[in-house]
Structure formats: C-alpha cells, structure tokens
C-alpha cells in the first residue's frame, strides 16, 4: 500500500448547505448522488440543527449510517467564482443504488478540478492552437476562427465528405442529451456529414442492429426485473465490475433470496424461489465468484465457452427448448412472426453445440431447463437475458445478437415482469440527433483515415489512440498526416490568417489532415491535433441522461468549469456561428443559412431545442420538471404529466405485446453458425498461441482519462494487467508483475503479468484502453458486415520483456476473488 489520501479531518456538512441532484457520470447504471456545497469559510456542527443529516453527530453512528461521507467524496471547488466545500455522496433515496457507491462513483468529488487541493489540475482551461511548434493558449474566437476557416476551405474543395467527425453518442460525462443534440444538429442537421464515427466503433452504426431490426429495442426492461426473475442469463458481461450497483442492489438480493417478498407481491400464487444464474463467459469472472458466494454453487452455472462461439450455444438452447415443448406458444402466436422458419434454419443439436463451444451437452441441457422448463404447477419460468461486450464486440455480432433475442422471444420473456432481453450497457445513454445522413453499412472511418481520405477531423470526447481497433496502424497514419499540417503551420511566419489557412490546405493536398480535439483533459490523440478545445463536464453544467432502464434525470450544475471551458453543446453552437460567418463572408449565403438556430446561451436552450422538441414524449420534459423528480426521475419514454408537475414514464417496453416493427410483431431471425466470421480471425486463431481476451476492471473508468491524473488507480495499476494462468507464466519464465510484450501480425503492446489461478491455459485477459499499454494495438482491422468491430476475439503471442519494474514492486498479486465469510 503506497496510496494515501492525506486528509486528517473533514468538515461537517451544515444544515443550510446547497443540495443538488447528481447522477454519477460514469457507467450506465446511473446511480443517484447528492452534491452538497457551502462556503469554504464555514462548516456545520454536531447538533442536529447544525448539520445536513439532522442528527446528533457527537454520538457514534452505526456502521451503515448515511450520516457520513468518505474522504473520496470531498473536495474544495469553485462555484460562481467562490471557493466552496463540495461533498458528493450516494443518495439512499435513489431506487437505482439505494445509497450504494462504487469505487468509481464514490470518487466523483475527488476527481473534480481543484487548484487548492491539487486534484485534476491537468484539466484543460483554455483553447489551444498549434503555434511556434507547440500548443499555445488563446481565445475561443481565435481558435474557432481557425477551425471554421479550415473546415470551410476543405468543404469548398472536397465537399462534405472532406470533413470527418468522431463523436460520442452516449450519456453521462462526454455526452448527454444536450451534447449529442448540439453535435448532431451541427453535423447531421446543418452539414449532412456522413463520414462520422462513434466513440467506440469505427462507423456510424448500431451495436445492436439485429435486436432493433427484429423490433426489440435493447433496453426494454427495468432494474426491478432482475429482482423478480426466476433465472438470470448473463452472456458476455461482468456486472460486478462493470455495472456494479445494478448487480449489488438488484441481482444480489434475488440471488440471496431477499427479494422473495417482492416476487410474492408481484406474482401471487406463482411458485417463487431465489434466482438461479447462468453466466456465459470464456473467463471465470469475479462476477461468477460473487454469484457462487451469494447464491451457492448449485444455483450458478458458469458456461466457460470457447471464445466467439456463443451463437452456437444460443441456437442449441433454442432448439432444445422447442423440442421439449417449453416455448411460449401463445406469445409466439400473438406477438411474433417467422418462428418456425427461424427454428428450422437454426436447428443445432446439443452434441453439435458441445463440439464447437467446448461445453458439455449436459450443461447446455441444464441451462435450457433453468431458462425455460415450466415451474411446479406449470407456470412459465421468468428469465432475464442480459448481454454486453462479450457479445457486442464478439464474433458475428449481428447474428449472435439476433440469436439471444430469438431465445428470449421464444420463451416469452420480453415485455414481462422478471424478463427482458437487454444490453447491460456501457455509458449512460443520452441520444437525440437528426437522422444520420449516411448509408447502411456506414463508411469504415478509420480505414478511410488510414488511406489518406478527408482533410479535416473533428473529435468530440474520445481517444482512438487508446481505444480503437488496429490502433497501431491508425496512430502511424494519423501522426504522419497531422505532422504534415504541423510542419506547414510552422512555416507561416506570423499573424497572417489567410496565409495560415493556405498553408494548411496545401499540406492537406499532400495527404495531410487538420485535427481538432474537444476534450476535458489532454489526450493521446490530442497530441496529434492542431486545435484543442476545453469542455465543461457533468456537474460543471446541467446535464441530462438516461440509464439502463431508461431512467432519465438531470444532474444539476454544482461547480464552475475550469478556466474558459464550455459545455460541448455550446462549443458546437459557437462553431456553427463561426462557420456561418465564414461562409457568409465568402459570399456563400445559401450555405451560411444552414447554420441558423444555434443562438443558444445555455445548455438548457440546447435541451429545449433538442430533447424537448424531438424525443418521444419530450414535450413533457423540462429542466424544472426533472428537478422536481430528483434522483429517481422517470423512465423514458414520457407519456404525460402527472400531479404537481411530475412526468409519467414507462416501466417496461412492449408490455402490450406490440413491438417496433411495421406490423407490431417481433420477427424471429435465421442465425446459422458460420465460424469466426471476420476476415482473417480464423487464421489468427490458428497461428497464435494465446487468446488475448480483453475488457474492464472495477477500479478503472474507461481509458483512465481521469484516473491517469490521480494516484489511487495508477498506484494499483501502473501498467495494464494481463491475467494469465500460472503454468503459462512458468512456461514463459514469468514472475508476478513482470513486463510482457503482447504481439501478433497486427501490432504489439505491453502489459504486466498477473497470475490468475482460474485463468484457463492459453487464455489471457488484458485490461483494455490503458494509457501505458494499449490492447487495441493488437486488435485486427476486421469488422462484421455492418462495420461492428471484433475487439474480443484477438489471438497473439506473449514474451517476457523485463522483470517487474520498480513501479510495481508494491503491488499485491493475490486472487481477485472473494470468499464466503
Ligand atoms: N480492445 C478493446 N477496445 C475497446 C473496447 C474493448 O472492450 N476492447 N471497448 C470499446 C468501448 S465499449 C468503448 S465505450 C470505447 C471507449 O473509447 P473512448 O470513448 O475513446 O474512451 P473513453 O475513455 O470513454 O473516452 C472518453 C474521452 O472523453 C473525454 N471526456 C470526458 N468527459 C467529457 C466531456 O464532458 N466533454 C468532452 N468533450 N469530453 C469528455 C475524456 O477525457 C476522454 O478523453 O472503447 C472501445 N474499445
Ligand atoms: N469498472 C468499469 N465499469 C465499466 C466501464 C469501465 O471502464 N470500468 N466501462 C463501461 C462501458 S463503456 C462498457 S461498454 C461496459 C462493458 O461491460 P462488459 O461487457 O461487462 O465488460 P467487458 O470487460 O468489456 O466484457 C465483458 C466480458 O466479456 C467476456 N468475453 C470475451 N469474449 C467473449 C466471448 O466470446 N463470449 C462471451 N460470452 N463472453 C466473452 C470477457 O471475458 C468479459 O468478462 O462497462 C461499463 N462499465
Ligand atoms: S455503479 Fe456506475 S453509475 Fe453507479 S456509482 Fe459506480 S460507476 Fe457510478
Ligand atoms: Mo462502451
């Protein structure tokens, strides 16, 4: 243990502290928090009337008391130009988390920008422009003028296809309805740009095209369904680490049997019992371990499937359920179509499936029983199907996604309490945009950039250097192209804007690329950029998003953004203003006119222009109404106004049996197995000895964009871990914490060996997207037919580089599993 917080005593929250509704801006779960702020020169007292909790703090509080906060929940920040104390603490009254924090969310406060306390001092404060061979601070008008002029020049010469855009499409920090609307209105509404990609994949497409094509929106249930289900079916997800409080507050009670009263209240005489759970993951995750501890091993079935073969398992489950007569015949008849066709096409025996998936036929049969064998008295079993990146970034995304929806529909589990067929989710959601003007399949943006296409690239809140596929080649090409422009800019003597734009255009004609990065901190891709624009983030602006059960809330602004930083939606609006002026002064009034409607002064203006006018039910939703709904909000879509200005929502989708297709019937799909589908993957699997499975860890948020500037996470993970079977480590002469190179024909990267007893031989698992070792360097460029990437199926070799360096000597290499107490 090297990490210390150096906090001796924390101030008491006074009774009159300002209270703000906050939703954690990290993961999809969207836990409710309260932010308390008060003047830095005062604090509350121990008497009940003197503190926010209204209790006698001179008395010892019990272990689970909410009248307390941890050092990580505290900071000293600016609010309307004054220093204030800030406490951001989980809200016990929020139904999502019931007062739970996680190792990420419980650190919102200490991950805020504070000069007095020296936290997140790396935050961008001013627009930066490449000048005199380095990035230099400047004004918004100066920076946006360059961006607008270069962008307009490129469009004049190359048309709209010369502008490339990378932009988040999610909620939470670096997203939200205000900001997806701001960027969407600019690029899709005003400019009709089609060369756009999303933060996490190299094209403008869906992660779950199949589910949507079948008429089943991917977030169709509510978190309570996890408490009501007889069986939980989790495929390619790891919710203890990645949807932490959803798992702890809604899955664990069902596994423990503490939600039985809820089940009885909901289901009357229907037999109920604590849930059983099936987890499909090639790796024994800590979620498997937690489920065994909570539910007992007999109620947990871990199917340690061969990587990339989920489709076969799902087809075999469908076949077995149908052959046993366990399908929901009434539901299939009333609400779906093409079942017989799909069943015939997808027919897969237990033995066939066992041969490909590496599972035992009996275990597949057991899973089918747990999913669908009727309960005593003949009532249907209620099963909730939940999947995430092990499926979404897995082999044959489209068909595998369809296959899990097939199984959920066949067993009548969509639109019913205790059911659902859902993404677990990544970030929160917060999508409202004009329609994407491009085709399906959408253009493969990374590939086009690598090939030298486009003249200007706008990047909003993502860092492909750490998180894209084929990342090494991307960085090589990107650096070369952006360096050409830097060199050209260096050659313009001074102050002459026209000459600068000319020089940049000249470099673009030589294959150069002009790049603009909108972010909150310096990023790796930002190092290649020519203009960097500082964004405000959640808590520094008002921000709306929804979570994995479509629960929408408003996070209220509780502190000032650093320096000149602005909300993304207002940056987009100002950029639109500058583009309008540039086109107008060039005599192109018709183009200039397209940039009208960006006269927003606040993020609320953007919200009213976007969500309020364009989202389904948006007419019922305003900031005032959301403020009144607190951290519980309402579940989208809004359906009307209730008493006292409340918003009425939708607990589950499809409860009426009508789905999102033209005729309202959910459509079964044919999903035959066709092996590892992405070009070159099968060859890679045969050629290289190790599966380089990859994904997330509890402590780290995404590409560590904030964590990297903070000691806690970097102390635990100075280098990305690669979990390895101890025998494999012995074969390669590796000891705990030794540095290894991971490599294949696509690229190479570096990681730190972490011995893991439960890791299967020749199956490693590496932390993704980490600044000190980018797993994506080894992920091939191969995508599916709709340009969805296949990050998870990566094979490579591993070799020792060095003994554990000084920076890892203090680490523990104990098992990450926990034992029953
Ligand atoms: N190998 C491999 N690669 C993967 C994956 C995988 O499993 N394996 N997963 C993929 C997935 S699911 C994801 S989501 C992506 C993530 O890929 P990215 O989106 O590139 O990664 P993030 O860490 O989410 O990046 C967020 C960026 O937004 C910035 N930011 C935060 N808040 C704000 C804000 O309010 N405004 C602005 N303008 N910027 C802000 C942060 O500083 C950071 O630079 O990675 C993908 N890549
Ligand atoms: N702590 C933390 N939480 C997060 C994030 C974070 O960075 N940190 N990021 C958020 C984001 S943006 C996202 S998208 C989600 C992702 O949430 P998850 O999808 O739960 O996370 P991952 O670790 O990417 O992948 C999940 C599992 O897929 C498994 N897997 C790999 N290959 C296969 C396969 O072929 N078949 C099956 N069945 N499984 C496979 C991996 O072993 C891994 O355990 O997490 C969100 N929550
Ligand atoms: S579970 Fe997700 S939303 Fe909840 S506190 Fe943790 S990171 Fe935030
Ligand atoms: Mo994600």
Coordinates of C-alpha atoms and ligand atoms in Angstrom, one line a residue, residues 168 170 172-175 179 197 199-201 207 388-389 393 426-427 459-464 466-469 518-523 533 535-538 541 543 568 571 694-696 701-706 768-769 775-776 779 791-792, ligand 1:
X168 CA -19.7 10.1 -28.6
X170 CA -23.8 8.3 -25.2
X172 CA -23.1 10.8 -18.8
X173 CA -19.9 12.8 -19.0
X174 CA -18.8 13.5 -22.5
X175 CA -22.3 13.1 -23.8
X179 CA -24.4 17.5 -26.2
X197 CA -17.8 7.5 -36.4
X199 CA -16.6 6.9 -29.8
X200 CA -16.3 3.2 -29.5
X201 CA -16.5 1.8 -33.1
X207 CA -24.0 -2.1 -31.6
X388 CA -22.8 -6.8 -23.1
X389 CA -19.5 -6.5 -24.8
X393 CA -17.7 -6.9 -29.6
X426 CA -21.7 0.9 -21.1
X427 CA -22.0 4.6 -20.6
X459 CA -13.0 14.8 -32.4
X460 CA -15.5 15.0 -29.5
X461 CA -14.7 13.3 -26.3
X462 CA -13.0 10.1 -27.4
X463 CA -9.4 9.0 -27.8
X464 CA -8.9 6.5 -30.6
X466 CA -6.1 4.2 -26.8
X467 CA -9.5 2.6 -27.7
X468 CA -9.8 1.9 -31.4
X469 CA -9.0 -1.4 -33.3
X518 CA -12.8 18.7 -27.9
X519 CA -12.0 17.2 -24.5
X520 CA -11.7 17.9 -20.8
X521 CA -8.1 16.7 -20.4
X522 CA -5.1 16.4 -22.7
X523 CA -5.5 13.1 -24.6
X533 CA -10.9 22.9 -27.2
X535 CA -15.0 21.2 -22.5
X536 CA -17.0 21.5 -19.3
X537 CA -18.3 18.2 -17.9
X538 CA -21.0 16.8 -15.8
X541 CA -23.0 22.2 -16.5
X543 CA -26.7 17.6 -18.0
X568 CA -19.9 20.8 -25.6
X571 CA -19.0 24.7 -28.2
X694 CA -9.7 -8.0 -23.0
X695 CA -12.1 -5.7 -21.2
X696 CA -12.6 -3.8 -18.0
X701 CA -13.0 4.0 -15.6
X702 CA -12.7 3.6 -19.4
X703 CA -9.3 4.7 -20.9
X704 CA -8.4 6.2 -17.5
X705 CA -8.7 9.7 -18.7
X706 CA -9.2 11.0 -15.2
X768 CA -8.3 -2.6 -22.4
X769 CA -7.6 1.0 -23.5
X775 CA -4.5 -3.6 -26.1
X776 CA -6.2 -2.3 -29.3
X779 CA -6.9 -6.0 -32.4
X791 CA -12.2 -6.5 -30.2
X792 CA -12.7 -9.6 -28.1
Ligands
LIG1 N1 -9.7 -3.6 -27.2 C1 -10.8 -3.0 -26.9 N2 -11.2 -1.8 -27.3 C2 -12.3 -1.3 -27.0 C3 -13.3 -1.9 -26.2 C4 -12.9 -3.2 -25.7 O1 -13.7 -3.9 -25.0 N3 -11.7 -3.7 -26.1 N4 -14.4 -1.3 -25.8 C5 -14.9 -0.2 -26.6 C6 -15.9 0.6 -25.9 S1 -17.3 -0.3 -25.4 C7 -15.8 1.9 -25.6 S2 -17.1 2.7 -24.8 C8 -14.7 2.6 -26.1 C9 -14.2 3.8 -25.3 O2 -13.5 4.6 -26.1 P1 -13.4 6.2 -25.9 O3 -14.7 6.8 -26.0 O4 -12.3 6.6 -26.8 O5 -12.8 6.2 -24.4 P2 -13.3 7.0 -23.1 O6 -12.4 6.6 -22.1 O7 -14.7 6.8 -22.9 O8 -13.0 8.4 -23.7 C10 -13.7 9.5 -23.2 C11 -13.0 10.8 -23.6 O9 -13.9 11.8 -23.4 C12 -13.4 12.8 -22.6 N5 -14.4 13.4 -21.8 C13 -15.0 13.1 -20.6 N6 -16.0 13.9 -20.3 C14 -16.1 14.8 -21.3 C15 -17.0 15.9 -21.6 O10 -17.9 16.2 -20.8 N7 -16.8 16.5 -22.8 C16 -15.9 16.2 -23.7 N8 -15.8 16.8 -24.8 N9 -15.0 15.2 -23.4 C17 -15.1 14.5 -22.3 C18 -12.3 12.1 -21.7 O11 -11.3 13.0 -21.3 C19 -11.8 11.0 -22.7 O12 -10.7 11.5 -23.5 O13 -13.5 1.7 -26.3 C20 -13.8 0.7 -27.2 N10 -12.6 0.0 -27.4

